[in-house]
mmCIF file of N, CA, C and O in Angstrom:
data_model
loop_
_atom_site.group_PDB
_atom_site.id
_atom_site.type_symbol
_atom_site.label_atom_id
_atom_site.label_comp_id
_atom_site.label_asym_id
_atom_site.label_seq_id
_atom_site.Cartn_x
_atom_site.Cartn_y
_atom_site.Cartn_z
ATOM 1 N N UNK K 1391 41.446 15.596 -11.725
ATOM 2 C CA UNK K 1391 41.965 14.226 -11.737
ATOM 3 C C UNK K 1391 41.278 13.416 -12.828
ATOM 4 O O UNK K 1391 40.146 13.694 -13.197
ATOM 5 N N UNK K 1392 41.979 12.424 -13.320
ATOM 6 C CA UNK K 1392 41.463 11.582 -14.378
ATOM 7 C C UNK K 1392 40.385 10.654 -13.822
ATOM 8 O O UNK K 1392 40.534 10.112 -12.738
ATOM 9 N N UNK K 1393 39.317 10.502 -14.574
ATOM 10 C CA UNK K 1393 38.246 9.602 -14.137
ATOM 11 C C UNK K 1393 38.523 8.181 -14.624
ATOM 12 O O UNK K 1393 38.714 7.947 -15.805
ATOM 13 N N UNK K 1394 38.551 7.270 -13.666
ATOM 14 C CA UNK K 1394 38.732 5.861 -14.030
ATOM 15 C C UNK K 1394 37.381 5.245 -14.332
ATOM 16 O O UNK K 1394 36.470 5.351 -13.531
ATOM 17 N N UNK K 1395 37.280 4.567 -15.462
ATOM 18 C CA UNK K 1395 36.004 3.981 -15.871
ATOM 19 C C UNK K 1395 35.803 2.561 -15.345
ATOM 20 O O UNK K 1395 34.698 2.048 -15.375
ATOM 21 N N UNK K 1396 36.885 1.926 -14.902
ATOM 22 C CA UNK K 1396 36.792 0.542 -14.425
ATOM 23 C C UNK K 1396 38.039 0.235 -13.604
ATOM 24 O O UNK K 1396 39.000 0.985 -13.609
ATOM 25 N N UNK K 1397 37.991 -0.901 -12.900
ATOM 26 C CA UNK K 1397 39.154 -1.333 -12.123
ATOM 27 C C UNK K 1397 40.136 -2.056 -13.027
ATOM 28 O O UNK K 1397 39.738 -2.822 -13.900
ATOM 29 N N UNK K 1398 41.415 -1.834 -12.783
ATOM 30 C CA UNK K 1398 42.453 -2.502 -13.569
ATOM 31 C C UNK K 1398 42.812 -3.859 -12.991
ATOM 32 O O UNK K 1398 43.314 -4.722 -13.694
ATOM 33 N N UNK K 1399 42.577 -4.050 -11.700
ATOM 34 C CA UNK K 1399 43.039 -5.266 -11.040
ATOM 35 C C UNK K 1399 44.566 -5.246 -10.966
ATOM 36 O O UNK K 1399 45.178 -4.188 -10.934
ATOM 37 N N UNK K 1400 45.164 -6.414 -10.973
ATOM 38 C CA UNK K 1400 46.626 -6.498 -10.945
ATOM 39 C C UNK K 1400 47.174 -6.115 -12.310
ATOM 40 O O UNK K 1400 46.716 -6.618 -13.329
ATOM 41 N N UNK K 1401 48.158 -5.208 -12.319
ATOM 42 C CA UNK K 1401 48.730 -4.743 -13.580
ATOM 43 C C UNK K 1401 49.930 -5.607 -13.945
ATOM 44 O O UNK K 1401 50.870 -5.720 -13.168
ATOM 45 N N UNK K 1402 49.875 -6.219 -15.117
ATOM 46 C CA UNK K 1402 50.945 -7.098 -15.573
ATOM 47 C C UNK K 1402 51.473 -6.639 -16.927
ATOM 48 O O UNK K 1402 50.770 -5.963 -17.679
ATOM 49 N N UNK K 1403 52.694 -7.014 -17.231
ATOM 50 C CA UNK K 1403 53.259 -6.746 -18.553
ATOM 51 C C UNK K 1403 54.032 -7.979 -18.986
ATOM 52 O O UNK K 1403 54.722 -8.598 -18.182
ATOM 53 N N UNK K 1404 53.899 -8.339 -20.248
ATOM 54 C CA UNK K 1404 54.612 -9.503 -20.764
ATOM 55 C C UNK K 1404 56.101 -9.170 -20.931
ATOM 56 O O UNK K 1404 56.492 -7.999 -20.983
ATOM 57 N N UNK K 1405 56.892 -10.214 -21.040
ATOM 58 C CA UNK K 1405 58.324 -10.046 -21.281
ATOM 59 C C UNK K 1405 58.548 -9.214 -22.547
ATOM 60 O O UNK K 1405 59.397 -8.328 -22.589
ATOM 61 N N UNK K 1406 57.757 -9.510 -23.578
ATOM 62 C CA UNK K 1406 57.892 -8.786 -24.841
ATOM 63 C C UNK K 1406 57.742 -7.285 -24.673
ATOM 64 O O UNK K 1406 58.529 -6.495 -25.199
ATOM 65 N N UNK K 1407 56.722 -6.881 -23.934
ATOM 66 C CA UNK K 1407 56.490 -5.452 -23.699
ATOM 67 C C UNK K 1407 57.596 -4.852 -22.834
ATOM 68 O O UNK K 1407 58.073 -3.749 -23.097
ATOM 69 N N UNK K 1408 57.999 -5.576 -21.812
ATOM 70 C CA UNK K 1408 59.046 -5.055 -20.928
ATOM 71 C C UNK K 1408 60.351 -4.840 -21.683
ATOM 72 O O UNK K 1408 61.024 -3.824 -21.514
ATOM 73 N N UNK K 1409 60.698 -5.796 -22.538
ATOM 74 C CA UNK K 1409 61.913 -5.667 -23.364
ATOM 75 C C UNK K 1409 61.807 -4.450 -24.282
ATOM 76 O O UNK K 1409 62.742 -3.656 -24.407
ATOM 77 N N UNK K 1410 60.642 -4.325 -24.907
ATOM 78 C CA UNK K 1410 60.392 -3.212 -25.813
ATOM 79 C C UNK K 1410 60.516 -1.869 -25.088
ATOM 80 O O UNK K 1410 61.160 -0.945 -25.575
ATOM 81 N N UNK K 1411 59.908 -1.795 -23.923
ATOM 82 C CA UNK K 1411 59.938 -0.551 -23.138
ATOM 83 C C UNK K 1411 61.371 -0.173 -22.785
ATOM 84 O O UNK K 1411 61.741 1.001 -22.824
ATOM 85 N N UNK K 1412 62.151 -1.186 -22.465
ATOM 86 C CA UNK K 1412 63.543 -0.945 -22.098
ATOM 87 C C UNK K 1412 64.334 -0.413 -23.288
ATOM 88 O O UNK K 1412 65.015 0.604 -23.187
ATOM 89 N N UNK K 1413 64.185 -1.087 -24.427
ATOM 90 C CA UNK K 1413 64.983 -0.714 -25.599
ATOM 91 C C UNK K 1413 64.523 0.580 -26.253
ATOM 92 O O UNK K 1413 65.326 1.338 -26.770
ATOM 93 N N UNK K 1414 63.205 0.822 -26.231
ATOM 94 C CA UNK K 1414 62.659 2.000 -26.919
ATOM 95 C C UNK K 1414 62.337 3.143 -25.956
ATOM 96 O O UNK K 1414 61.799 4.163 -26.356
ATOM 97 N N UNK K 1415 62.630 2.924 -24.663
ATOM 98 C CA UNK K 1415 62.346 3.948 -23.649
ATOM 99 C C UNK K 1415 60.874 4.357 -23.664
ATOM 100 O O UNK K 1415 60.545 5.541 -23.693
ATOM 101 N N UNK K 1416 60.005 3.365 -23.694
ATOM 102 C CA UNK K 1416 58.564 3.601 -23.663
ATOM 103 C C UNK K 1416 58.078 3.510 -22.220
ATOM 104 O O UNK K 1416 58.430 2.586 -21.493
ATOM 105 N N UNK K 1417 57.281 4.492 -21.812
ATOM 106 C CA UNK K 1417 56.679 4.493 -20.480
ATOM 107 C C UNK K 1417 55.238 3.998 -20.618
ATOM 108 O O UNK K 1417 54.428 4.628 -21.313
ATOM 109 N N UNK K 1418 54.922 2.884 -19.988
ATOM 110 C CA UNK K 1418 53.568 2.328 -20.070
ATOM 111 C C UNK K 1418 52.558 3.151 -19.278
ATOM 112 O O UNK K 1418 51.361 3.095 -19.548
ATOM 113 N N UNK K 1419 53.020 3.924 -18.313
ATOM 114 C CA UNK K 1419 52.127 4.688 -17.428
ATOM 115 C C UNK K 1419 51.055 5.491 -18.153
ATOM 116 O O UNK K 1419 49.855 5.323 -17.887
ATOM 117 N N UNK K 1420 51.462 6.362 -19.089
ATOM 118 C CA UNK K 1420 50.463 7.162 -19.810
ATOM 119 C C UNK K 1420 49.497 6.316 -20.629
ATOM 120 O O UNK K 1420 48.332 6.689 -20.793
ATOM 121 N N UNK K 1421 49.971 5.164 -21.151
ATOM 122 C CA UNK K 1421 49.092 4.287 -21.927
ATOM 123 C C UNK K 1421 48.042 3.663 -21.016
ATOM 124 O O UNK K 1421 46.864 3.551 -21.375
ATOM 125 N N UNK K 1422 48.464 3.258 -19.830
ATOM 126 C CA UNK K 1422 47.537 2.672 -18.860
ATOM 127 C C UNK K 1422 46.515 3.724 -18.425
ATOM 128 O O UNK K 1422 45.323 3.440 -18.298
ATOM 129 N N UNK K 1423 46.983 4.960 -18.231
ATOM 130 C CA UNK K 1423 46.073 6.053 -17.870
ATOM 131 C C UNK K 1423 45.018 6.256 -18.952
ATOM 132 O O UNK K 1423 43.839 6.450 -18.667
ATOM 133 N N UNK K 1424 45.450 6.220 -20.209
ATOM 134 C CA UNK K 1424 44.508 6.386 -21.325
ATOM 135 C C UNK K 1424 43.500 5.239 -21.333
ATOM 136 O O UNK K 1424 42.292 5.458 -21.489
ATOM 137 N N UNK K 1425 44.001 4.031 -21.167
ATOM 138 C CA UNK K 1425 43.154 2.823 -21.163
ATOM 139 C C UNK K 1425 42.061 2.927 -20.102
ATOM 140 O O UNK K 1425 40.874 2.772 -20.406
ATOM 141 N N UNK K 1426 42.445 3.233 -18.888
ATOM 142 C CA UNK K 1426 41.486 3.218 -17.771
ATOM 143 C C UNK K 1426 40.519 4.401 -17.815
ATOM 144 O O UNK K 1426 39.448 4.358 -17.217
ATOM 145 N N UNK K 1427 40.895 5.435 -18.581
ATOM 146 C CA UNK K 1427 39.996 6.591 -18.676
ATOM 147 C C UNK K 1427 39.068 6.494 -19.893
ATOM 148 O O UNK K 1427 38.264 7.388 -20.149
ATOM 149 N N UNK K 1428 39.206 5.392 -20.665
ATOM 150 C CA UNK K 1428 38.293 5.172 -21.781
ATOM 151 C C UNK K 1428 38.791 5.689 -23.116
ATOM 152 O O UNK K 1428 38.041 5.765 -24.079
ATOM 153 N N UNK K 1429 40.068 6.036 -23.191
ATOM 154 C CA UNK K 1429 40.679 6.390 -24.480
ATOM 155 C C UNK K 1429 41.307 5.115 -25.008
ATOM 156 O O UNK K 1429 42.395 4.731 -24.595
ATOM 157 N N UNK K 1430 40.595 4.442 -25.900
ATOM 158 C CA UNK K 1430 41.013 3.111 -26.349
ATOM 159 C C UNK K 1430 42.115 3.140 -27.398
ATOM 160 O O UNK K 1430 42.531 2.111 -27.906
ATOM 161 N N UNK K 1431 42.548 4.324 -27.774
ATOM 162 C CA UNK K 1431 43.644 4.418 -28.729
ATOM 163 C C UNK K 1431 43.215 4.075 -30.140
ATOM 164 O O UNK K 1431 42.146 4.485 -30.596
ATOM 165 N N UNK K 1432 44.038 3.280 -30.823
ATOM 166 C CA UNK K 1432 43.860 3.017 -32.253
ATOM 167 C C UNK K 1432 43.051 1.753 -32.534
ATOM 168 O O UNK K 1432 43.513 0.866 -33.251
ATOM 169 N N UNK K 1433 41.866 1.662 -31.930
ATOM 170 C CA UNK K 1433 41.007 0.509 -32.207
ATOM 171 C C UNK K 1433 39.987 0.902 -33.272
ATOM 172 O O UNK K 1433 39.713 2.083 -33.463
ATOM 173 N N UNK K 1434 39.425 -0.096 -33.950
ATOM 174 C CA UNK K 1434 38.393 0.211 -34.944
ATOM 175 C C UNK K 1434 37.047 0.448 -34.241
ATOM 176 O O UNK K 1434 36.923 0.259 -33.028
ATOM 177 N N UNK K 1435 36.071 0.873 -35.024
ATOM 178 C CA UNK K 1435 34.771 1.227 -34.442
ATOM 179 C C UNK K 1435 34.120 0.049 -33.730
ATOM 180 O O UNK K 1435 33.496 0.213 -32.681
ATOM 181 N N UNK K 1436 34.282 -1.138 -34.300
ATOM 182 C CA UNK K 1436 33.678 -2.335 -33.697
ATOM 183 C C UNK K 1436 34.265 -2.587 -32.312
ATOM 184 O O UNK K 1436 33.533 -2.858 -31.346
ATOM 185 N N UNK K 1437 35.601 -2.482 -32.192
ATOM 186 C CA UNK K 1437 36.248 -2.700 -30.893
ATOM 187 C C UNK K 1437 35.902 -1.575 -29.921
ATOM 188 O O UNK K 1437 35.724 -1.803 -28.731
ATOM 189 N N UNK K 1438 35.783 -0.360 -30.447
ATOM 190 C CA UNK K 1438 35.406 0.787 -29.608
ATOM 191 C C UNK K 1438 34.044 0.529 -28.962
ATOM 192 O O UNK K 1438 33.858 0.698 -27.754
ATOM 193 N N UNK K 1439 33.085 0.087 -29.794
ATOM 194 C CA UNK K 1439 31.746 -0.223 -29.281
ATOM 195 C C UNK K 1439 31.785 -1.384 -28.306
ATOM 196 O O UNK K 1439 31.123 -1.360 -27.267
ATOM 197 N N UNK K 1440 32.571 -2.401 -28.648
ATOM 198 C CA UNK K 1440 32.696 -3.571 -27.761
ATOM 199 C C UNK K 1440 33.258 -3.147 -26.405
ATOM 200 O O UNK K 1440 32.808 -3.619 -25.355
ATOM 201 N N UNK K 1441 34.240 -2.246 -26.419
ATOM 202 C CA UNK K 1441 34.834 -1.766 -25.166
ATOM 203 C C UNK K 1441 33.818 -0.997 -24.327
ATOM 204 O O UNK K 1441 33.728 -1.200 -23.111
ATOM 205 N N UNK K 1442 33.052 -0.111 -24.970
ATOM 206 C CA UNK K 1442 32.041 0.673 -24.235
ATOM 207 C C UNK K 1442 31.044 -0.277 -23.575
ATOM 208 O O UNK K 1442 30.629 -0.079 -22.433
ATOM 209 N N UNK K 1443 30.665 -1.312 -24.320
ATOM 210 C CA UNK K 1443 29.739 -2.318 -23.803
ATOM 211 C C UNK K 1443 30.394 -3.097 -22.655
ATOM 212 O O UNK K 1443 29.780 -3.365 -21.629
ATOM 213 N N UNK K 1444 31.660 -3.453 -22.849
ATOM 214 C CA UNK K 1444 32.391 -4.257 -21.858
ATOM 215 C C UNK K 1444 32.551 -3.531 -20.530
ATOM 216 O O UNK K 1444 32.573 -4.156 -19.476
ATOM 217 N N UNK K 1445 32.666 -2.206 -20.589
ATOM 218 C CA UNK K 1445 32.770 -1.425 -19.350
ATOM 219 C C UNK K 1445 31.501 -1.614 -18.526
ATOM 220 O O UNK K 1445 31.559 -1.811 -17.316
ATOM 221 N N UNK K 1446 30.354 -1.592 -19.206
ATOM 222 C CA UNK K 1446 29.071 -1.730 -18.513
ATOM 223 C C UNK K 1446 28.774 -3.174 -18.120
ATOM 224 O O UNK K 1446 28.212 -3.433 -17.060
ATOM 225 N N UNK K 1447 29.142 -4.102 -19.002
ATOM 226 C CA UNK K 1447 28.725 -5.501 -18.831
ATOM 227 C C UNK K 1447 29.832 -6.415 -18.288
ATOM 228 O O UNK K 1447 29.697 -7.630 -18.331
ATOM 229 N N UNK K 1448 30.919 -5.836 -17.821
ATOM 230 C CA UNK K 1448 32.033 -6.638 -17.307
ATOM 231 C C UNK K 1448 32.586 -7.606 -18.351
ATOM 232 O O UNK K 1448 32.758 -8.797 -18.084
ATOM 233 N N UNK K 1449 32.862 -7.082 -19.522
ATOM 234 C CA UNK K 1449 33.503 -7.874 -20.563
ATOM 235 C C UNK K 1449 34.972 -7.497 -20.671
ATOM 236 O O UNK K 1449 35.456 -6.625 -19.947
ATOM 237 N N UNK K 1450 35.681 -8.152 -21.586
ATOM 238 C CA UNK K 1450 37.093 -7.871 -21.810
ATOM 239 C C UNK K 1450 37.252 -6.548 -22.555
ATOM 240 O O UNK K 1450 36.546 -6.292 -23.529
ATOM 241 N N UNK K 1451 38.164 -5.719 -22.075
ATOM 242 C CA UNK K 1451 38.419 -4.405 -22.669
ATOM 243 C C UNK K 1451 39.799 -4.432 -23.316
ATOM 244 O O UNK K 1451 40.784 -4.809 -22.678
ATOM 245 N N UNK K 1452 39.856 -4.041 -24.603
ATOM 246 C CA UNK K 1452 41.119 -4.073 -25.345
ATOM 247 C C UNK K 1452 41.429 -2.699 -25.932
ATOM 248 O O UNK K 1452 40.640 -2.154 -26.707
ATOM 249 N N UNK K 1453 42.567 -2.133 -25.538
ATOM 250 C CA UNK K 1453 43.044 -0.886 -26.132
ATOM 251 C C UNK K 1453 44.284 -1.169 -26.957
ATOM 252 O O UNK K 1453 45.016 -2.128 -26.685
ATOM 253 N N UNK K 1454 44.515 -0.337 -27.978
ATOM 254 C CA UNK K 1454 45.672 -0.493 -28.854
ATOM 255 C C UNK K 1454 46.368 0.857 -28.997
ATOM 256 O O UNK K 1454 45.723 1.864 -29.312
ATOM 257 N N UNK K 1455 47.652 0.886 -28.718
ATOM 258 C CA UNK K 1455 48.421 2.127 -28.837
ATOM 259 C C UNK K 1455 49.666 1.874 -29.671
ATOM 260 O O UNK K 1455 50.102 0.733 -29.832
ATOM 261 N N UNK K 1456 50.225 2.956 -30.194
ATOM 262 C CA UNK K 1456 51.425 2.843 -31.037
ATOM 263 C C UNK K 1456 52.531 3.789 -30.565
ATOM 264 O O UNK K 1456 52.899 4.716 -31.291
ATOM 265 N N UNK K 1457 53.051 3.573 -29.350
ATOM 266 C CA UNK K 1457 54.174 4.415 -28.912
ATOM 267 C C UNK K 1457 55.384 4.142 -29.801
ATOM 268 O O UNK K 1457 55.717 2.974 -30.023
ATOM 269 N N UNK K 1458 56.004 5.189 -30.319
ATOM 270 C CA UNK K 1458 57.163 5.046 -31.218
ATOM 271 C C UNK K 1458 56.862 4.104 -32.377
ATOM 272 O O UNK K 1458 57.731 3.368 -32.848
ATOM 273 N N UNK K 1459 55.604 4.064 -32.809
ATOM 274 C CA UNK K 1459 55.235 3.254 -33.964
ATOM 275 C C UNK K 1459 55.119 1.762 -33.697
ATOM 276 O O UNK K 1459 54.925 0.976 -34.608
ATOM 277 N N UNK K 1460 55.241 1.375 -32.433
ATOM 278 C CA UNK K 1460 55.150 -0.051 -32.090
ATOM 279 C C UNK K 1460 53.766 -0.344 -31.527
ATOM 280 O O UNK K 1460 53.269 0.382 -30.668
ATOM 281 N N UNK K 1461 53.145 -1.402 -32.020
ATOM 282 C CA UNK K 1461 51.785 -1.745 -31.581
ATOM 283 C C UNK K 1461 51.814 -2.426 -30.213
ATOM 284 O O UNK K 1461 52.448 -3.471 -30.028
ATOM 285 N N UNK K 1462 51.112 -1.824 -29.249
ATOM 286 C CA UNK K 1462 51.015 -2.362 -27.888
ATOM 287 C C UNK K 1462 49.538 -2.514 -27.521
ATOM 288 O O UNK K 1462 48.742 -1.599 -27.748
ATOM 289 N N UNK K 1463 49.173 -3.676 -26.994
ATOM 290 C CA UNK K 1463 47.808 -3.918 -26.530
ATOM 291 C C UNK K 1463 47.760 -3.829 -25.016
ATOM 292 O O UNK K 1463 48.682 -4.289 -24.327
ATOM 293 N N UNK K 1464 46.687 -3.243 -24.494
ATOM 294 C CA UNK K 1464 46.421 -3.299 -23.059
ATOM 295 C C UNK K 1464 45.041 -3.913 -22.897
ATOM 296 O O UNK K 1464 44.062 -3.425 -23.465
ATOM 297 N N UNK K 1465 45.006 -5.026 -22.170
ATOM 298 C CA UNK K 1465 43.789 -5.825 -22.074
ATOM 299 C C UNK K 1465 43.396 -6.026 -20.610
ATOM 300 O O UNK K 1465 44.193 -6.507 -19.809
ATOM 301 N N UNK K 1466 42.160 -5.628 -20.290
ATOM 302 C CA UNK K 1466 41.631 -5.860 -18.942
ATOM 303 C C UNK K 1466 40.591 -6.964 -19.040
ATOM 304 O O UNK K 1466 39.684 -6.897 -19.878
ATOM 305 N N UNK K 1467 40.711 -7.982 -18.181
ATOM 306 C CA UNK K 1467 39.788 -9.108 -18.276
ATOM 307 C C UNK K 1467 38.425 -8.760 -17.685
ATOM 308 O O UNK K 1467 38.253 -7.765 -16.985
ATOM 309 N N UNK K 1468 37.445 -9.592 -18.010
ATOM 310 C CA UNK K 1468 36.062 -9.329 -17.641
ATOM 311 C C UNK K 1468 35.812 -9.206 -16.154
ATOM 312 O O UNK K 1468 34.980 -8.404 -15.724
ATOM 313 N N UNK K 1469 36.515 -9.992 -15.350
ATOM 314 C CA UNK K 1469 36.268 -9.910 -13.902
ATOM 315 C C UNK K 1469 37.129 -8.842 -13.230
ATOM 316 O O UNK K 1469 37.094 -8.691 -12.016
ATOM 317 N N UNK K 1470 37.893 -8.089 -14.071
ATOM 318 C CA UNK K 1470 38.702 -6.954 -13.578
ATOM 319 C C UNK K 1470 39.769 -7.388 -12.576
ATOM 320 O O UNK K 1470 40.190 -6.611 -11.739
ATOM 321 N N UNK K 1471 40.222 -8.647 -12.678
ATOM 322 C CA UNK K 1471 41.271 -9.101 -11.765
ATOM 323 C C UNK K 1471 42.659 -8.791 -12.310
ATOM 324 O O UNK K 1471 43.603 -8.645 -11.556
ATOM 325 N N UNK K 1472 42.773 -8.673 -13.647
ATOM 326 C CA UNK K 1472 44.079 -8.420 -14.266
ATOM 327 C C UNK K 1472 43.963 -7.474 -15.449
ATOM 328 O O UNK K 1472 42.982 -7.514 -16.183
ATOM 329 N N UNK K 1473 44.991 -6.673 -15.614
ATOM 330 C CA UNK K 1473 45.176 -5.899 -16.840
ATOM 331 C C UNK K 1473 46.577 -6.217 -17.329
ATOM 332 O O UNK K 1473 47.533 -6.167 -16.541
ATOM 333 N N UNK K 1474 46.707 -6.575 -18.597
ATOM 334 C CA UNK K 1474 47.993 -6.985 -19.144
ATOM 335 C C UNK K 1474 48.390 -6.123 -20.335
ATOM 336 O O UNK K 1474 47.602 -5.948 -21.269
ATOM 337 N N UNK K 1475 49.601 -5.596 -20.295
ATOM 338 C CA UNK K 1475 50.184 -4.921 -21.460
ATOM 339 C C UNK K 1475 50.946 -5.984 -22.229
ATOM 340 O O UNK K 1475 51.729 -6.742 -21.639
ATOM 341 N N UNK K 1476 50.713 -6.053 -23.548
ATOM 342 C CA UNK K 1476 51.322 -7.121 -24.344
ATOM 343 C C UNK K 1476 51.520 -6.673 -25.787
ATOM 344 O O UNK K 1476 50.957 -5.673 -26.222
ATOM 345 N N UNK K 1477 52.297 -7.472 -26.505
ATOM 346 C CA UNK K 1477 52.460 -7.255 -27.934
ATOM 347 C C UNK K 1477 51.386 -8.072 -28.644
ATOM 348 O O UNK K 1477 50.904 -9.074 -28.094
ATOM 349 N N UNK K 1478 50.996 -7.679 -29.862
ATOM 350 C CA UNK K 1478 49.901 -8.372 -30.548
ATOM 351 C C UNK K 1478 50.071 -9.877 -30.646
ATOM 352 O O UNK K 1478 49.108 -10.621 -30.439
ATOM 353 N N UNK K 1479 51.276 -10.353 -30.918
ATOM 354 C CA UNK K 1479 51.465 -11.798 -31.069
ATOM 355 C C UNK K 1479 51.349 -12.542 -29.742
ATOM 356 O O UNK K 1479 51.300 -13.762 -29.708
ATOM 357 N N UNK K 1480 51.318 -11.782 -28.639
ATOM 358 C CA UNK K 1480 51.195 -12.418 -27.319
ATOM 359 C C UNK K 1480 49.745 -12.516 -26.864
ATOM 360 O O UNK K 1480 49.457 -13.096 -25.816
ATOM 361 N N UNK K 1481 48.821 -11.940 -27.640
ATOM 362 C CA UNK K 1481 47.414 -11.926 -27.225
ATOM 363 C C UNK K 1481 46.755 -13.270 -27.452
ATOM 364 O O UNK K 1481 46.912 -13.869 -28.470
#
């Protein structure tokens, strides 16, 4: 089984992401699985380090994925009450 590194809290998705998923047939499930298991996707080294720190220190965790070439962010807040899938302009 996949090891979860942190709690996701309530899982939310913006209208933008939901529309995109519908039109491009993108399944958010595998992206969320990657996020919660510590595979941050296409983030730079600085964000990767920030995420590793955030897991330990209860900070904001940001993953970036490109399903079908479209940039999608998954963001878990510091208190782990919410995780939101969104498009970059919605962050």
